[in-house]
Amino acid sequence: MANDTIFGRMLRGEIPCDEVYSDQHCLAFRDIQPQAPVHVLVIPRKPLESLRSAEEENAELLGHLLLVAARVAKQEGLDDFRTVINTGAEAGQTVFHLHVHLIGGRPQAWPPG
Ligand code: 5GP
């Protein structure tokens, strides 16, 4: 269950996080192992495991997560940034509560590894 992940525990206030934005639908906080000067995770309060498990009814929420990522990027002084959603273990997902990575503050290569 996505509720039982480390992110679920953060949402319930059981463990602390370095919060940068919060509203009724989502929480954004700094990644504990940042891959760039700015590395923030935006997560829905609703416990979706991954993009794979999202449904049509989640469309507005998914759009909101991206808009929040852009808002946080601006807040962090970033013009250019990358947003990433890893879906499934082979794609690099390690925490099974949907999250958008916001990464910026340095040049980034493409394609990703
Ligand atoms: P994924 O690999 O699932 O796409 O991303 C999970 C991210 O969560 C990783 O970048 C990892 O560093 C971050 N992360 C894992 N545990 C914690 C934690 O306890 N606190 C914070 N702030 N980030 C975490």
mmCIF file of N, CA, C and O in Angstrom, residues 82-84 107-113:
data_model
loop_
_atom_site.group_PDB
_atom_site.id
_atom_site.type_symbol
_atom_site.label_atom_id
_atom_site.label_comp_id
_atom_site.label_asym_id
_atom_site.label_seq_id
_atom_site.Cartn_x
_atom_site.Cartn_y
_atom_site.Cartn_z
ATOM 1 N N ARG A 82 14.250 20.103 -14.741
ATOM 2 C CA ARG A 82 13.739 18.831 -15.258
ATOM 3 C C ARG A 82 12.731 18.262 -14.273
ATOM 4 O O ARG A 82 12.931 18.351 -13.050
ATOM 5 N N THR A 83 11.655 17.688 -14.807
ATOM 6 C CA THR A 83 10.700 16.959 -13.971
ATOM 7 C C THR A 83 10.707 15.503 -14.428
ATOM 8 O O THR A 83 10.713 15.231 -15.641
ATOM 9 N N VAL A 84 10.746 14.603 -13.463
ATOM 10 C CA VAL A 84 10.870 13.166 -13.755
ATOM 11 C C VAL A 84 9.885 12.399 -12.888
ATOM 12 O O VAL A 84 9.758 12.690 -11.684
ATOM 13 N N PRO A 107 23.588 22.093 -15.339
ATOM 14 C CA PRO A 107 23.266 21.534 -16.649
ATOM 15 C C PRO A 107 22.981 20.040 -16.536
ATOM 16 O O PRO A 107 23.590 19.351 -15.707
ATOM 17 N N GLN A 108 22.044 19.545 -17.344
ATOM 18 C CA GLN A 108 21.681 18.141 -17.273
ATOM 19 C C GLN A 108 21.784 17.480 -18.643
ATOM 20 O O GLN A 108 21.367 18.043 -19.644
ATOM 21 N N ALA A 109 22.319 16.253 -18.635
ATOM 22 C CA ALA A 109 22.529 15.520 -19.889
ATOM 23 C C ALA A 109 21.230 14.867 -20.353
ATOM 24 O O ALA A 109 20.325 14.612 -19.563
ATOM 25 N N TRP A 110 21.167 14.594 -21.642
ATOM 26 C CA TRP A 110 20.066 13.850 -22.232
ATOM 27 C C TRP A 110 20.635 12.911 -23.287
ATOM 28 O O TRP A 110 21.489 13.349 -24.042
ATOM 29 N N PRO A 111 20.248 11.650 -23.410
ATOM 30 C CA PRO A 111 19.234 10.995 -22.590
ATOM 31 C C PRO A 111 19.730 10.657 -21.188
ATOM 32 O O PRO A 111 20.940 10.539 -20.987
ATOM 33 N N PRO A 112 18.796 10.500 -20.238
ATOM 34 C CA PRO A 112 19.180 10.107 -18.885
ATOM 35 C C PRO A 112 19.674 8.657 -18.880
ATOM 36 O O PRO A 112 19.404 7.898 -19.806
ATOM 37 N N GLY A 113 20.389 8.265 -17.865
ATOM 38 C CA GLY A 113 20.968 6.910 -17.801
ATOM 39 C C GLY A 113 19.928 5.844 -17.539
ATOM 40 O O GLY A 113 18.823 6.116 -17.156
#
